[in-house]
Coordinates of C-alpha atoms in Angstrom, one line a residue:
M1 CA -2.4 0.3 35.8
K2 CA -3.4 0.2 31.7
N3 CA -0.1 1.9 31.1
W4 CA 1.8 -1.9 31.7
K5 CA -1.1 -3.4 29.9
A6 CA -0.3 -1.9 26.9
I7 CA 3.3 -2.0 27.3
A8 CA 3.4 -5.4 28.2
G9 CA 0.7 -6.6 25.4
S10 CA 3.1 -4.3 23.1
V11 CA 6.0 -6.6 24.0
I12 CA 4.2 -9.7 23.4
L13 CA 2.7 -8.7 20.0
A14 CA 6.3 -7.2 19.0
G15 CA 7.7 -10.7 20.3
A16 CA 5.2 -12.8 18.4
L17 CA 5.4 -10.7 15.0
A18 CA 9.1 -11.4 15.2
A19 CA 9.5 -15.0 16.2
P20 CA 8.3 -17.3 12.9
A21 CA 11.4 -15.4 11.0
A22 CA 14.0 -15.3 13.3
T23 CA 13.0 -19.0 14.3
L24 CA 13.5 -19.6 10.2
A25 CA 16.5 -18.2 10.0
F26 CA 18.4 -18.7 13.7
G27 CA 16.9 -22.7 13.5
G28 CA 14.0 -22.4 16.8
G29 CA 13.0 -25.5 17.2
Q30 CA 11.2 -26.0 21.4
G31 CA 14.1 -23.8 22.6
P32 CA 16.6 -21.0 22.0
H33 CA 19.1 -24.0 21.7
H34 CA 17.3 -26.6 20.5
H35 CA 18.7 -28.5 17.8
K36 CA 20.6 -25.5 16.5
G37 CA 23.9 -26.8 15.0
H38 CA 21.2 -29.7 12.8
Y39 CA 19.2 -26.5 11.5
M40 CA 22.7 -24.6 10.6
E41 CA 23.7 -27.9 8.6
H42 CA 20.6 -28.5 7.5
I43 CA 20.2 -25.6 6.3
A44 CA 23.7 -25.3 4.7
E45 CA 22.9 -28.0 2.5
E46 CA 19.8 -27.1 1.9
L47 CA 21.1 -23.7 0.3
N48 CA 24.6 -25.8 -0.7
L49 CA 26.5 -23.3 1.1
T50 CA 30.3 -22.9 -0.4
E51 CA 33.0 -23.6 3.0
G52 CA 33.5 -19.6 2.9
Q53 CA 29.9 -19.1 3.6
K54 CA 29.7 -21.5 6.8
A55 CA 32.9 -19.7 7.6
Q56 CA 31.6 -16.5 7.9
L57 CA 27.6 -17.2 9.1
K58 CA 29.8 -18.7 12.2
A59 CA 31.9 -16.3 12.9
N60 CA 28.7 -13.8 12.6
R61 CA 26.8 -15.8 14.9
E62 CA 29.8 -16.0 17.7
A63 CA 30.3 -12.3 17.1
A64 CA 27.0 -11.9 18.3
R65 CA 27.3 -14.4 21.2
E66 CA 28.4 -12.0 23.8
A67 CA 26.3 -9.3 23.4
H68 CA 23.1 -11.5 22.9
K69 CA 24.6 -13.2 27.0
A70 CA 24.6 -9.6 28.1
Q71 CA 21.6 -9.5 26.1
R72 CA 20.4 -12.1 28.4
K73 CA 21.8 -11.2 32.1
Q74 CA 19.9 -7.8 32.0
K75 CA 16.2 -9.7 31.1
R76 CA 16.5 -11.9 34.2
E77 CA 17.7 -9.3 36.5
L78 CA 15.5 -7.2 35.4
H79 CA 13.0 -10.2 35.6
K80 CA 13.7 -10.1 39.1
K81 CA 13.5 -6.6 40.0
L82 CA 10.1 -6.7 38.7
R83 CA 8.9 -9.5 40.1
E84 CA 10.5 -8.1 43.4
A85 CA 8.8 -5.0 43.4
I86 CA 5.5 -6.4 42.1
A87 CA 5.7 -9.0 45.4
S88 CA 6.8 -5.7 47.7
G89 CA 3.9 -4.0 46.2
A90 CA 5.6 -0.7 45.1
D91 CA 4.1 2.1 43.6
Q92 CA 2.5 1.6 39.7
A93 CA 5.1 4.2 38.7
T94 CA 7.9 2.3 39.4
L95 CA 6.5 -1.0 37.6
D96 CA 5.6 1.2 34.9
S97 CA 9.9 1.8 34.5
L98 CA 10.9 -1.3 35.4
G99 CA 8.2 -2.1 32.5
A100 CA 9.8 0.2 30.1
E101 CA 12.9 -1.4 30.4
L102 CA 12.3 -4.3 29.6
G103 CA 10.3 -3.7 27.1
R104 CA 13.6 -1.6 25.8
L105 CA 15.4 -4.9 25.8
Q106 CA 13.2 -6.7 24.4
V107 CA 13.5 -4.0 21.0
A108 CA 16.9 -4.2 21.3
E109 CA 16.7 -8.3 21.1
M110 CA 14.7 -8.0 18.1
Q111 CA 16.6 -5.9 16.5
Q112 CA 20.2 -7.9 17.2
R113 CA 18.0 -11.0 15.3
H114 CA 17.0 -8.3 12.9
K115 CA 21.2 -7.3 12.1
Q116 CA 21.9 -10.9 12.5
R117 CA 19.2 -12.8 9.4
Q118 CA 20.6 -9.7 7.4
Q119 CA 23.9 -10.8 8.1
F120 CA 22.9 -14.0 7.1
E121 CA 20.8 -12.9 4.1
A122 CA 24.0 -11.0 2.4
I123 CA 26.6 -13.9 2.2
L124 CA 23.9 -15.5 0.5
T125 CA 24.1 -15.5 -3.8
D126 CA 20.3 -14.5 -5.5
E127 CA 19.7 -17.9 -6.1
Q128 CA 21.1 -18.9 -2.6
K129 CA 18.4 -15.8 -1.0
A130 CA 15.1 -17.4 -4.1
K131 CA 16.0 -20.7 -2.2
L132 CA 15.3 -19.6 1.0
E133 CA 12.4 -18.0 0.5
K134 CA 10.8 -20.8 -0.8
L135 CA 12.2 -23.1 2.5
K136 CA 10.4 -20.2 4.4
V137 CA 7.3 -20.5 2.8
E138 CA 6.6 -24.3 2.6
R139 CA 7.9 -24.2 6.7
E140 CA 5.0 -21.4 6.9
E141 CA 2.8 -24.2 4.8
R142 CA 3.5 -27.1 7.0
R143 CA 2.6 -25.0 10.2
M144 CA -0.4 -23.9 9.4
E145 CA -1.2 -27.8 8.5
R146 CA -0.3 -28.7 11.6
R147 CA -1.8 -25.7 13.2
G148 CA -5.6 -27.2 11.5
K149 CA -4.9 -30.6 12.4
R150 CA -5.2 -30.0 16.0
G151 CA -7.8 -28.0 15.8
E152 CA -9.4 -30.4 14.2
G153 CA -8.0 -32.7 17.0

């Protein structure tokens, strides 16, 4: 059982480390599609993206959409297999194997998000990159401020 816990912990930690940057770069809110269009409009306005940059950003997102959809489907199927294996009392080797496969899928998703972030940043000018970094810092400061207020209440 220790192997399973280590794998699950590693996957969760890796996701937690990647989430803030992905959220900022790709408009996360309460869910993967929560106000995504509004965020992209906002970031395009904040960074003063050209029409060409906006078109490239949209093309990059659309190109990644099908791969992401396939990854989500694989992940759902694997979660289902894992739940069924646990419910049926499968042996530890089977659970470890399914857990390792789930971890590989999580890593592949993180790599895809990283690639998308790189593509996004590649279309930016140096001035826009500096502005993006400033926005990231400001967003993190607001997040920490909100977190502090919740702890006080």
